[in-house]
XYZ file of C-alpha atoms in Angstrom:
786
model
C -27.502 -5.852 23.524
C -26.685 -2.143 23.310
C -25.222 -2.037 26.800
C -23.134 -5.087 26.062
C -21.818 -3.558 22.849
C -21.100 -0.284 24.640
C -19.202 -2.122 27.344
C -17.235 -3.975 24.691
C -16.393 -0.713 22.935
C -15.345 0.956 26.181
C -13.090 -1.975 27.067
C -11.867 -2.883 23.603
C -8.815 -5.030 23.339
C -5.799 -3.013 22.237
C -2.563 -4.630 21.099
C -1.324 -7.333 18.765
C -1.585 -10.630 20.646
C -2.123 -13.457 18.128
C -5.223 -15.607 18.324
C -4.651 -19.168 19.502
C -5.137 -21.676 16.712
C -4.904 -24.823 18.843
C -6.098 -25.684 22.340
C -4.058 -24.551 25.313
C -3.339 -27.580 27.457
C -2.613 -27.511 31.187
C -0.336 -24.900 32.796
C -2.925 -23.900 35.403
C -0.342 -23.846 38.166
C 2.196 -21.958 36.058
C -0.400 -19.372 35.059
C -1.441 -18.863 38.686
C 2.176 -18.591 39.861
C 3.051 -16.167 37.084
C 0.064 -13.919 37.855
C 0.999 -13.896 41.519
C 4.607 -12.982 40.749
C 3.504 -10.283 38.321
C 1.437 -8.589 41.029
C 4.594 -7.815 42.993
C 6.935 -6.986 40.109
C 6.911 -4.944 36.923
C 9.312 -7.303 35.137
C 8.720 -11.050 34.956
C 11.001 -13.282 32.890
C 9.879 -16.784 31.941
C 12.956 -18.967 31.513
C 13.445 -22.533 30.360
C 14.822 -24.810 27.671
C 13.891 -24.289 24.046
C 10.613 -25.988 23.145
C 9.240 -25.980 26.681
C 6.440 -23.566 25.788
C 7.609 -20.222 27.165
C 6.099 -18.226 24.339
C 2.725 -19.985 24.474
C 2.532 -19.495 28.242
C 3.497 -15.827 27.936
C 0.822 -15.168 25.321
C -1.840 -16.947 27.393
C -0.821 -14.968 30.503
C -0.817 -11.701 28.552
C -4.241 -12.545 27.123
C -5.610 -13.075 30.611
C -4.250 -9.698 31.706
C -4.892 -7.581 28.611
C -8.075 -5.900 29.834
C -6.056 -4.521 32.763
C -3.879 -2.482 30.394
C -5.838 0.273 28.647
C -2.810 1.162 26.519
C -2.614 -2.292 25.041
C -0.810 -5.600 25.313
C 1.966 -5.798 22.730
C 3.967 -8.839 21.625
C 7.479 -7.948 20.422
C 8.997 -10.982 18.685
C 12.796 -10.895 18.818
C 13.663 -14.321 17.415
C 14.334 -12.938 13.924
C 16.232 -9.874 15.158
C 19.982 -10.460 15.021
C 21.337 -6.891 15.287
C 21.109 -5.459 18.841
C 21.442 -1.955 17.391
C 17.965 -2.367 15.867
C 16.261 -3.516 19.082
C 14.854 -0.145 20.097
C 13.687 0.604 16.563
C 12.023 -2.840 16.382
C 10.100 -2.178 19.614
C 9.079 1.248 18.294
C 7.770 -0.267 15.062
C 5.764 -2.896 16.948
C 4.118 -0.148 18.984
C 3.460 1.828 15.814
C 5.802 4.644 16.844
C 7.777 6.390 14.089
C 10.834 7.940 15.791
C 12.383 11.139 14.479
C 15.648 9.293 13.844
C 17.033 5.792 14.275
C 19.128 7.002 17.211
C 16.005 8.448 18.853
C 13.959 5.239 18.979
C 14.314 4.704 22.738
C 13.166 8.232 23.494
C 10.218 7.790 21.150
C 9.222 4.536 22.874
C 9.539 6.126 26.312
C 7.524 9.193 25.243
C 4.821 6.916 23.857
C 4.664 4.725 26.959
C 5.135 7.444 29.589
C 1.455 8.102 30.304
C 0.013 4.734 29.257
C -0.945 1.594 31.107
C 0.722 -0.967 28.865
C 2.089 -4.526 28.845
C 5.112 -5.395 26.708
C 5.762 -9.067 25.951
C 9.390 -9.432 24.789
C 9.714 -12.898 23.280
C 12.981 -14.832 22.696
C 15.463 -12.484 24.369
C 18.381 -14.853 24.957
C 20.528 -13.744 22.009
C 20.008 -10.051 22.878
C 19.979 -10.331 26.657
C 22.281 -7.378 27.439
C 20.492 -5.014 25.051
C 17.072 -6.138 26.257
C 18.112 -5.578 29.883
C 19.205 -2.022 29.118
C 15.973 -1.344 27.231
C 13.809 -2.734 30.041
C 15.660 -0.702 32.655
C 15.203 2.523 30.697
C 11.485 1.936 30.135
C 10.651 0.789 33.659
C 12.489 3.702 35.280
C 10.513 6.284 33.284
C 7.135 4.706 32.515
C 5.212 3.967 35.691
C 2.272 2.314 33.939
C 4.324 -0.215 31.977
C 4.928 -3.841 32.895
C 7.175 -6.202 30.953
C 6.837 -9.952 30.447
C 9.915 -11.531 28.856
C 10.775 -15.031 27.656
C 14.391 -16.109 27.497
C 16.602 -19.131 27.955
C 18.397 -17.131 30.615
C 17.337 -14.335 32.925
C 18.016 -10.712 32.019
C 20.095 -10.349 35.193
C 18.836 -6.913 36.239
C 17.474 -5.351 39.405
C 13.753 -5.663 39.989
C 13.477 -8.707 37.756
C 11.488 -11.737 38.944
C 12.177 -14.984 37.107
C 10.074 -18.106 36.826
C 11.347 -21.294 35.249
C 8.797 -22.934 32.972
C 8.886 -26.676 33.630
C 7.986 -29.487 31.275
C 4.407 -30.638 31.155
C 3.460 -33.138 33.849
C 4.409 -36.604 32.662
C 3.498 -40.071 34.020
C 6.110 -42.471 35.262
C 6.054 -45.829 33.515
C 4.837 -47.359 36.752
C 2.110 -44.766 37.131
C -1.671 -45.177 37.084
C -2.950 -48.401 35.635
C -5.903 -47.019 33.676
C -6.304 -44.617 30.776
C -8.476 -42.350 32.936
C -5.604 -41.853 35.379
C -3.145 -41.107 32.570
C -5.409 -38.403 31.136
C -4.709 -36.178 34.141
C -1.122 -35.654 32.947
C -0.654 -32.588 30.747
C 1.783 -34.191 28.318
C -0.581 -37.129 27.694
C -3.526 -34.774 27.229
C -1.510 -32.687 24.758
C -0.442 -35.725 22.737
C -3.990 -37.088 22.694
C -5.570 -33.817 21.538
C -2.998 -33.262 18.797
C -3.247 -36.907 17.708
C -7.035 -36.612 17.397
C -6.543 -33.613 15.102
C -4.334 -35.738 12.841
C -6.245 -39.036 13.102
C -9.943 -38.330 13.795
C -11.262 -40.592 16.514
C -7.890 -41.143 18.198
C -8.370 -41.558 21.934
C -6.459 -42.814 24.932
C -7.350 -46.472 25.476
C -6.215 -49.385 27.597
C -4.390 -50.731 24.516
C -2.335 -47.618 23.739
C -1.996 -45.987 27.160
C 1.420 -47.522 27.905
C 2.719 -46.482 24.455
C 1.500 -42.892 24.821
C 2.933 -42.646 28.333
C 6.297 -43.904 27.061
C 6.351 -41.374 24.214
C 5.606 -38.507 26.592
C 8.251 -39.662 29.047
C 10.894 -40.165 26.357
C 10.208 -36.642 25.134
C 10.582 -35.260 28.674
C 7.162 -33.647 28.592
C 8.346 -30.940 26.183
C 5.431 -29.551 24.131
C 7.254 -29.050 20.812
C 8.551 -32.607 20.324
C 5.279 -34.035 21.636
C 3.370 -32.137 18.949
C 5.843 -33.268 16.298
C 5.453 -36.860 17.467
C 1.663 -36.669 17.330
C 1.865 -35.314 13.782
C 3.732 -38.439 12.685
C 0.610 -40.525 13.269
C -0.240 -39.685 9.661
C 2.163 -42.395 8.563
C 3.068 -44.441 11.661
C 1.385 -46.152 14.576
C 1.959 -44.975 18.134
C 3.925 -48.198 18.739
C 6.264 -47.427 15.824
C 6.770 -43.884 17.095
C 7.632 -45.176 20.553
C 10.181 -47.642 19.190
C 11.941 -45.091 17.010
C 12.092 -42.550 19.801
C 13.557 -45.100 22.150
C 16.252 -46.105 19.685
C 17.261 -42.576 18.897
C 17.208 -41.508 22.525
C 19.761 -44.140 23.495
C 21.953 -43.345 20.490
C 22.022 -39.605 21.174
C 22.616 -40.011 24.900
C 25.615 -42.158 24.248
C 27.010 -39.652 21.776
C 27.091 -36.458 23.866
C 27.473 -36.572 27.646
C 28.273 -32.862 27.833
C 24.867 -31.919 26.379
C 22.014 -31.450 28.915
C 19.519 -34.293 28.786
C 16.574 -32.110 27.803
C 18.527 -30.659 24.897
C 19.371 -34.213 23.885
C 15.706 -35.120 23.979
C 14.669 -32.083 22.000
C 17.360 -32.674 19.421
C 16.282 -36.293 19.233
C 12.811 -35.196 18.229
C 14.120 -32.947 15.475
C 16.661 -35.536 14.258
C 13.895 -38.059 14.097
C 11.597 -35.694 12.182
C 14.435 -34.964 9.772
C 15.033 -38.655 9.083
C 11.335 -39.166 8.357
C 11.646 -36.684 5.482
C 12.692 -37.829 2.023
C 16.132 -36.787 0.799
C 14.682 -33.969 -1.371
C 12.619 -32.759 1.606
C 15.701 -32.806 3.833
C 17.651 -30.828 1.264
C 14.852 -28.269 0.922
C 14.515 -27.958 4.725
C 18.161 -26.952 4.938
C 17.862 -24.504 2.056
C 14.725 -22.897 3.487
C 16.682 -21.934 6.596
C 18.105 -19.044 4.543
C 14.761 -17.228 4.829
C 14.076 -14.916 7.738
C 10.552 -14.086 8.830
C 8.910 -16.551 6.444
C 8.595 -16.816 2.673
C 6.135 -17.183 -0.176
C 6.150 -20.126 -2.560
C 7.670 -18.141 -5.415
C 10.627 -17.217 -3.217
C 11.150 -20.872 -2.258
C 11.082 -21.815 -5.926
C 13.458 -19.040 -6.939
C 16.012 -19.444 -4.155
C 15.858 -23.115 -3.225
C 14.347 -24.912 -6.207
C 17.046 -24.334 -8.799
C 17.346 -28.095 -9.418
C 13.586 -28.772 -9.302
C 10.540 -27.819 -11.325
C 7.962 -25.514 -9.749
C 5.616 -28.476 -9.266
C 8.329 -30.480 -7.505
C 9.103 -27.580 -5.181
C 5.423 -27.151 -4.357
C 5.121 -30.879 -3.615
C 8.161 -30.735 -1.320
C 6.876 -27.644 0.495
C 3.507 -29.334 0.927
C 5.258 -32.418 2.295
C 7.114 -30.332 4.865
C 3.845 -28.664 5.886
C 2.209 -32.034 6.358
C 5.134 -33.203 8.479
C 4.777 -30.093 10.675
C 8.194 -28.807 9.687
C 6.798 -25.769 7.898
C 3.961 -23.692 9.280
C 1.454 -22.509 6.712
C -0.429 -19.259 7.267
C -2.652 -17.101 5.102
C -2.084 -13.338 5.137
C -4.289 -11.015 3.082
C -5.215 -13.869 0.762
C -1.580 -14.923 0.251
C -0.247 -18.248 1.570
C 3.027 -17.904 3.428
C 5.293 -20.394 5.187
C 7.810 -20.208 7.990
C 10.063 -22.431 10.060
C 10.046 -22.262 13.826
C 13.304 -20.762 15.045
C 14.421 -24.090 16.472
C 13.788 -25.922 13.205
C 15.359 -23.128 11.195
C 18.543 -23.359 13.275
C 18.573 -27.111 12.800
C 18.115 -26.764 9.034
C 20.956 -24.265 8.880
C 23.228 -26.692 10.691
C 22.395 -29.400 8.163
C 22.970 -26.937 5.341
C 26.432 -26.089 6.690
C 27.444 -29.723 6.384
C 26.639 -29.733 2.652
C 28.662 -26.674 1.652
C 25.622 -25.035 0.064
C 25.702 -22.271 2.664
C 28.420 -20.586 0.614
C 26.190 -20.027 -2.414
C 22.672 -19.906 -0.956
C 22.890 -16.416 0.641
C 23.915 -15.031 -2.745
C 20.927 -16.693 -4.429
C 18.725 -15.337 -1.642
C 20.107 -11.837 -2.201
C 19.740 -12.083 -5.983
C 16.095 -13.134 -5.693
C 15.104 -10.360 -3.279
C 17.070 -7.779 -5.231
C 15.011 -8.833 -8.244
C 11.838 -8.572 -6.154
C 12.426 -4.944 -5.149
C 13.443 -4.032 -8.709
C 10.151 -5.484 -9.976
C 8.320 -3.520 -7.291
C 10.137 -0.364 -8.354
C 9.195 -0.802 -12.012
C 5.534 -1.361 -11.070
C 5.314 1.260 -8.302
C 3.332 3.897 -10.218
C 0.478 1.533 -11.032
C -2.544 -0.255 -9.643
C -0.155 -2.857 -8.232
C 1.414 -0.443 -5.795
C -0.711 -1.429 -2.787
C -0.052 -5.140 -3.250
C 3.668 -4.469 -3.706
C 3.736 -2.445 -0.489
C 2.034 -5.294 1.360
C 4.475 -7.834 -0.097
C 7.554 -5.792 0.790
C 6.170 -5.346 4.288
C 5.895 -9.114 4.696
C 9.431 -9.584 3.355
C 11.005 -7.023 5.662
C 13.378 -9.430 7.423
C 14.411 -11.119 4.173
C 15.159 -7.719 2.654
C 17.252 -6.812 5.689
C 19.265 -10.018 5.287
C 19.697 -9.568 1.544
C 20.889 -5.984 1.908
C 23.121 -6.966 4.823
C 24.757 -9.603 2.625
C 25.539 -7.031 -0.062
C 26.820 -4.499 2.465
C 29.073 -6.928 4.332
C 30.410 -8.926 1.360
C 33.444 -7.608 -0.474
C 32.707 -6.690 -4.065
C 28.921 -6.541 -3.637
C 28.522 -2.792 -3.038
C 26.864 -2.189 -6.404
C 24.185 -4.696 -5.497
C 23.648 -2.876 -2.198
C 23.158 0.509 -3.865
C 20.904 -0.962 -6.564
C 18.762 -2.760 -4.032
C 18.397 0.253 -1.755
C 17.593 2.532 -4.700
C 14.615 0.300 -5.493
C 13.551 -0.471 -1.922
C 13.534 2.981 -0.330
C 10.112 3.856 -1.834
C 8.460 1.371 0.484
C 10.230 2.713 3.575
C 9.359 6.284 2.641
C 5.702 5.597 1.852
C 5.268 3.835 5.184
C 6.909 6.650 7.136
C 9.884 4.491 8.212
C 12.346 7.383 8.058
C 14.627 6.090 10.823
C 15.110 2.762 9.046
C 15.623 4.523 5.740
C 18.488 6.563 7.193
C 19.995 3.537 8.924
C 20.220 1.442 5.764
C 21.184 4.354 3.538
C 24.088 5.279 5.822
C 25.270 1.694 6.006
C 25.018 1.254 2.245
C 27.062 4.403 1.640
C 29.730 3.384 4.138
C 30.125 0.014 2.434
C 30.102 1.255 -1.144
C 33.103 0.927 -3.492
C 34.954 4.050 -4.561
C 34.302 3.587 -8.284
C 31.434 5.604 -9.801
C 28.025 3.984 -9.419
C 24.849 5.631 -10.715
C 22.706 4.059 -7.989
C 24.970 5.494 -5.320
C 23.549 8.850 -6.423
C 20.071 7.557 -5.517
C 21.250 6.548 -2.060
C 22.992 9.886 -1.450
C 19.955 11.887 -2.555
C 17.388 9.860 -0.641
C 19.581 9.907 2.470
C 19.906 13.691 2.140
C 16.117 14.057 1.952
C 15.670 11.818 5.010
C 18.194 13.857 7.025
C 16.435 17.059 5.969
C 13.041 15.670 7.038
C 14.473 15.151 10.492
C 16.149 18.553 10.724
C 19.781 17.552 10.105
C 20.402 20.064 7.329
C 24.190 20.099 7.700
C 24.534 16.382 6.961
C 21.872 16.652 4.254
C 23.903 19.287 2.386
C 27.088 17.202 2.722
C 25.304 14.283 1.075
C 23.960 16.547 -1.673
C 27.471 17.858 -2.407
C 28.836 14.322 -2.735
C 25.908 13.340 -4.930
C 26.442 16.356 -7.189
C 30.140 15.561 -7.636
C 29.343 11.964 -8.514
C 26.576 13.035 -10.930
C 29.022 15.320 -12.723
C 31.496 12.459 -13.036
C 28.818 10.123 -14.400
C 27.411 12.739 -16.755
C 23.935 11.200 -17.184
C 20.645 13.112 -17.105
C 19.049 10.954 -14.421
C 21.832 11.557 -11.879
C 21.774 15.308 -12.482
C 17.989 15.335 -12.059
C 18.221 13.412 -8.806
C 20.649 15.879 -7.259
C 18.446 18.794 -8.353
C 15.407 17.120 -6.763
C 17.218 16.324 -3.509
C 18.749 19.811 -3.358
C 15.297 21.307 -3.818
C 13.857 19.104 -1.100
C 16.588 20.114 1.364
C 16.095 23.797 0.521
C 12.334 23.397 1.067
C 12.930 21.984 4.556
C 15.412 24.816 5.215
C 12.888 27.478 4.183
C 15.001 28.628 1.219
C 11.987 28.471 -1.056
C 13.209 30.461 -4.080
C 16.220 28.165 -4.414
C 13.975 25.168 -3.794
C 11.465 25.926 -6.529
C 14.210 26.695 -9.057
C 15.956 23.374 -8.418
C 12.718 21.411 -8.414
C 11.545 22.985 -11.669
C 14.893 21.952 -13.155
C 14.451 18.419 -11.780
C 10.996 18.090 -13.370
C 12.392 19.208 -16.738
C 15.314 16.779 -16.564
C 13.149 13.842 -15.514
C 10.803 14.551 -18.423
C 13.840 14.534 -20.714
C 14.893 11.190 -19.203
C 11.303 9.888 -19.578
C 11.391 8.835 -15.920
C 7.693 8.743 -14.985
C 8.226 7.854 -11.320
C 10.484 10.785 -10.635
C 8.349 13.155 -12.687
C 5.544 12.358 -10.238
C 7.825 12.518 -7.181
C 9.381 15.847 -8.193
C 5.984 17.362 -9.056
C 4.774 16.324 -5.592
C 7.748 18.043 -3.919
C 7.517 21.104 -6.198
C 3.825 21.520 -5.411
C 4.546 21.531 -1.674
C 7.324 24.091 -2.121
C 4.944 26.390 -4.015
C 2.328 26.039 -1.268
C 4.893 27.317 1.201
C 5.763 30.269 -1.067
C 2.092 31.160 -1.452
C 2.074 30.509 -5.219
C -1.106 28.463 -5.001
C -1.978 28.515 -8.718
C 1.349 26.965 -9.725
C 1.096 24.510 -6.821
C -2.352 23.387 -7.969
C -0.996 22.905 -11.506
C 1.661 20.515 -10.142
C -0.856 18.417 -8.238
C -3.372 18.434 -11.088
C -0.652 16.995 -13.335
C 0.133 14.370 -10.697
C -3.510 13.323 -10.802
C -3.519 13.241 -14.601
C -0.680 10.713 -14.427
C -1.685 8.632 -11.412
C -5.486 8.391 -11.674
C -5.585 6.454 -14.972
C -2.911 4.108 -13.625
C -4.835 3.641 -10.342
C -1.706 4.384 -8.341
C -2.353 5.062 -4.643
C 0.358 6.988 -2.799
C 0.949 10.010 -5.032
C -2.682 10.235 -6.124
C -3.617 10.505 -2.438
C -0.808 13.026 -1.843
C -2.031 15.212 -4.717
C -5.626 15.181 -3.460
C -4.504 15.927 0.075
C -2.398 18.895 -0.958
C -5.184 20.202 -3.206
C -7.300 20.090 -0.065
C -4.660 22.129 1.742
C -4.672 24.655 -1.124
C -8.478 24.895 -0.851
C -8.132 25.535 2.877
C -5.627 28.322 2.284
C -8.148 29.863 -0.138
C -10.934 29.596 2.445
C -12.959 27.095 0.385
C -13.807 24.725 3.216
C -16.290 22.616 1.252
C -13.659 21.706 -1.350
C -11.122 21.230 1.444
C -13.210 18.483 3.015
C -14.002 16.967 -0.377
C -10.354 16.652 -1.395
C -9.102 15.482 1.991
C -11.737 12.794 2.486
C -11.138 11.510 -1.066
C -7.436 11.272 -0.267
C -8.079 9.501 3.005
C -10.364 6.943 1.380
C -7.693 6.139 -1.207
C -4.798 5.842 1.272
C -5.292 5.620 5.038
C -1.657 4.787 5.824
C -0.141 6.632 8.766
C 1.719 9.259 6.755
C -1.169 10.234 4.474
C -3.749 10.055 7.252
C -1.726 12.526 9.310
C -1.480 14.989 6.415
C -5.239 14.720 5.797
C -6.572 14.786 9.353
C -4.461 17.784 10.309
C -6.103 20.266 7.850
C -9.499 18.658 8.456
C -9.024 19.729 12.080
C -8.171 23.279 10.990
C -11.281 23.295 8.811
C -13.536 22.213 11.676
C -12.102 24.948 13.910
C -12.460 27.568 11.165
C -16.140 26.581 10.892
C -16.497 26.932 14.671
C -17.119 23.210 15.145
C -14.908 23.366 18.206
C -15.426 19.896 19.688
C -15.016 18.128 16.360
C -11.894 20.166 15.682
C -10.381 19.371 19.072
C -10.911 15.641 18.582
C -9.304 15.804 15.124
C -6.365 17.788 16.502
C -5.850 15.019 19.043
C -6.090 12.351 16.328
C -3.529 14.199 14.219
C -1.236 14.437 17.235
C -1.527 10.657 17.629
C -0.249 10.199 14.087
C 2.555 12.775 14.378
C 3.688 11.085 17.573
C 4.128 7.843 15.665
C 5.629 9.336 12.516
C 7.990 11.879 14.049
C 6.472 15.384 13.909
C 7.170 16.245 10.226
C 5.335 19.582 10.533
C 8.261 20.917 12.568
C 10.169 21.409 9.303
C 7.502 23.736 7.883
C 6.989 26.707 10.181
C 4.073 28.155 8.195
C 2.044 24.971 8.496
C 2.995 24.581 12.146
C 1.545 28.034 12.867
C -1.839 26.955 11.473
C -1.915 24.082 13.908
C -0.999 26.338 16.822
C -3.723 28.829 15.848
C -6.303 26.034 15.646
C -5.266 24.729 19.050
C -5.491 28.192 20.630
C -8.854 29.034 19.052
C -10.440 25.736 20.032
C -9.096 25.944 23.581
C -10.433 29.498 24.041
C -13.855 28.523 22.701
C -14.240 25.352 24.756
C -12.252 26.204 27.855
C -9.255 24.261 29.093
C -11.150 21.359 30.646
C -13.476 20.687 27.709
C -10.701 21.124 25.142
C -8.401 18.717 26.991
C -11.214 16.177 27.214
C -11.978 16.297 23.465
C -8.306 16.401 22.474
C -7.708 13.326 24.647
C -10.540 11.517 22.833
C -8.610 11.951 19.626
C -5.115 11.153 20.822
C -6.149 7.813 22.343
C -7.950 6.667 19.176
C -6.646 3.762 17.154
C -5.722 4.585 13.564
C -8.883 2.892 12.299
C -11.063 4.899 14.690
C -9.315 8.127 13.717
C -9.917 7.525 10.018
C -13.580 6.627 10.591
C -14.069 9.747 12.712
C -12.299 11.981 10.200
C -14.477 10.622 7.399
C -17.500 11.485 9.553
C -18.731 7.901 9.282
C -19.844 7.826 12.902
C -22.107 10.826 12.379
C -23.545 9.547 9.107
C -24.118 6.142 10.697
C -25.980 7.740 13.592
C -28.135 9.771 11.209
C -28.892 6.685 9.171
C -29.872 4.800 12.286
C -32.268 7.539 13.322
C -34.037 7.779 9.936
C -34.307 4.131 9.016
C -35.307 1.079 10.991
C -32.410 -1.123 9.917
C -32.927 -4.764 10.868
C -30.058 -7.202 10.919
C -30.534 -10.869 11.657
C -29.171 -12.163 14.951
C -26.174 -13.683 13.172
C -25.554 -10.502 11.153
C -25.643 -8.474 14.369
C -23.042 -10.819 15.885
C -20.862 -10.445 12.810
C -21.183 -6.633 12.873
C -20.111 -6.538 16.517
C -17.082 -8.748 15.760
C -16.165 -6.488 12.844
C -16.322 -3.565 15.287
C -13.810 -5.400 17.472
C -11.391 -5.507 14.526
C -11.677 -9.220 13.680
C -10.922 -10.441 10.158
C -13.331 -12.706 8.279
C -11.186 -15.709 9.192
C -11.158 -14.736 12.875
C -14.928 -14.195 12.805
C -15.344 -17.645 11.280
C -13.265 -19.236 14.026
C -15.115 -17.298 16.743
C -18.572 -18.311 15.459
C -17.492 -21.791 14.289
C -18.539 -21.167 10.696
C -16.628 -21.296 7.417
C -14.637 -18.238 6.254
C -16.817 -18.065 3.138
C -19.972 -17.947 5.273
C -18.419 -15.206 7.419
C -17.583 -13.231 4.283
C -21.159 -13.582 3.093
C -22.515 -12.230 6.398
C -20.162 -9.233 6.231
C -21.267 -8.483 2.667
C -24.942 -8.701 3.731
C -24.306 -6.251 6.580
C -22.578 -3.821 4.203
C -25.471 -4.067 1.753
C -28.216 -3.583 4.353
C -26.478 -0.587 5.939
C -25.495 0.925 2.610
C -21.823 0.996 3.594
C -18.636 0.308 1.648
C -16.066 -0.299 4.417
C -15.601 -2.248 7.629
C -14.722 1.015 9.389
C -18.272 2.232 8.682
C -19.692 -0.940 10.239
C -17.562 -0.369 13.354
C -18.744 3.221 13.619
C -22.388 2.128 13.141
C -22.159 -0.485 15.910
C -20.776 2.021 18.407
C -23.299 4.685 17.355
C -26.173 2.215 17.673
C -25.019 1.276 21.143
C -24.716 4.929 22.138
C -28.214 5.769 20.837
C -29.785 2.766 22.580
C -28.076 3.707 25.846
C -29.209 7.315 25.416
C -32.807 6.203 24.890
C -32.629 3.995 27.978
C -31.334 6.897 30.042
C -34.105 9.195 28.782
C -36.704 6.542 29.546
C -35.310 6.114 33.027
C -35.353 9.870 33.603
C -38.974 10.022 32.390
C -40.024 7.323 34.832
C -38.305 9.093 37.703
């Protein structure tokens, strides 16, 4: 067992390929051809008509190849991306890379990929074909270990590209084999039969229905999407009824559009037919739901699309669309979410255009999501912060669309500034500085000339973002404009904001006396305005400025006050910041025990990329200061992994940067170049979860626990622990072991209890440590025998 676990850990799957929820039917020849073509090319594009199964084939091919790529296999979904200017940033975000600026995304992606063996799967490229071609060319010319698999309705048209057209599934002719056994060899028939059996248990291909099934598959041209939709209709119709309706509609549509390719006619027939099977309220809701991008929750559907229905009616209609396979239901972090396939979303939008509702619906969509971010803003300094951050992350595409509407619609600039002023907290807390600048700049360029208090927010936040990334000239220009507008408005909040932003810019510029004076003023003004959020934010910035001046007592007072505010409210981000910076203060005082205590507490509260980087960095310095050279080198590598993704924020603070350089030099001298590089590499190739577990010393404590206690898990619990170590969720574990999610949850809780752990990361560390100790014992035994 130990060797198997060790092998699994050494060859862990890296990337974001989704798990398959339904059986993969056929495509053996296509998979073999694609693998052969990929051996001789670094860019393979799968082309074909919409609904033919390009994405499913690409994911299956990537899954078969993923162990070849140690740097991971990454699916980049482009169907929801409409702005080609955001392509490079979208790829960077998928890879987990935080570029220094939005204009630097390509360089960040190339730097990340340059020394990795990595597979990129770019899905649905047809609407961005020119931009995707340029991106692929830049990556492939500079990253020797990268291969790219693309899906598109047309080829990218670039040198070195190999294309493969994805055909329809094999389909029987009406005069084909006489028996049901012969029909079952055709992929389209097999697909229909399997999906039908999922809808109607016991459905099978028989002598009585074989001709009907063959006719359905032929009429649908062997295209997977309409075949699956047809099979879903068996809930309310017989196969004979389905065949008759398809035949009627096929003839009608063919006669109506000779200039449309036959396969597009067939695909449209399937969607038209599905639409007509819906009730009038369901049809109306389908069209309205096309306004959402990237999916939606039920409350959003009720708020945007259900204005003429009760909440119960909207739920019933959504449920009806799920049952008819129009909507896809998925559960994310305990929250049910729905989305339309791109093809069905486009169809719904076309139907919506014919009703005239498209003129008002985007405004309702914007109003609802503006309200969402305002609610998140009001609840940000609270125990609800983590759930709000997760929700805003899921709604990213909808928020883009809502803000885009306000920016591009005349007379809506105030809505744009209000929405951004509430939304930026999420972007900042997640380290998305490039996106923050992009949307702030666009919002400012679109804003009306009349005074607007929330324009001050945008100016100040944009100034801080520019300062973070070293553009101090532009940052000061934004501050000057914000100060002039604040003077014109004359309110306390606007004045406080400009003082805070000016202090932040001065901190990044190293003008620390000016910085602390402005930030002290900001804290006073925010207290006067009774603005709790900005009291916390300005105290956080002021504390950092005092660290850089060396006034550690005053700095500690700022962070202690942050904790007094945030701990009772169970807020996450600024509580973790305060603990982390108190750890840094302890390090500067030489109190390494308190340093580790503060930093590990911070990391347990918030292990997001930004906070983890700020915690792991001084933990590395602490290890080096205590002459734990190997541990320090690994942590330095782990910190470098985070900074690479976030965008090297330490470069703005020369004093802190010097501590890192000193730690690097000391560790390298103690270990020697070869050993240091080996340990540093261990850290830089870690996943974020592994880095956090290592920094919290959970691997070491797990190993010690294993050595002192004979912990016995049942066979099933051991299986569950190993799947947890692979990063599987409870639902994925349930599907893997063919058990219920509740049973899987129970096994995980039993493992946690037996091992005395509180987190899944500790289980993962224990599994690897157990495997390492077993292997070590086997080696020692072997050496003893020899």
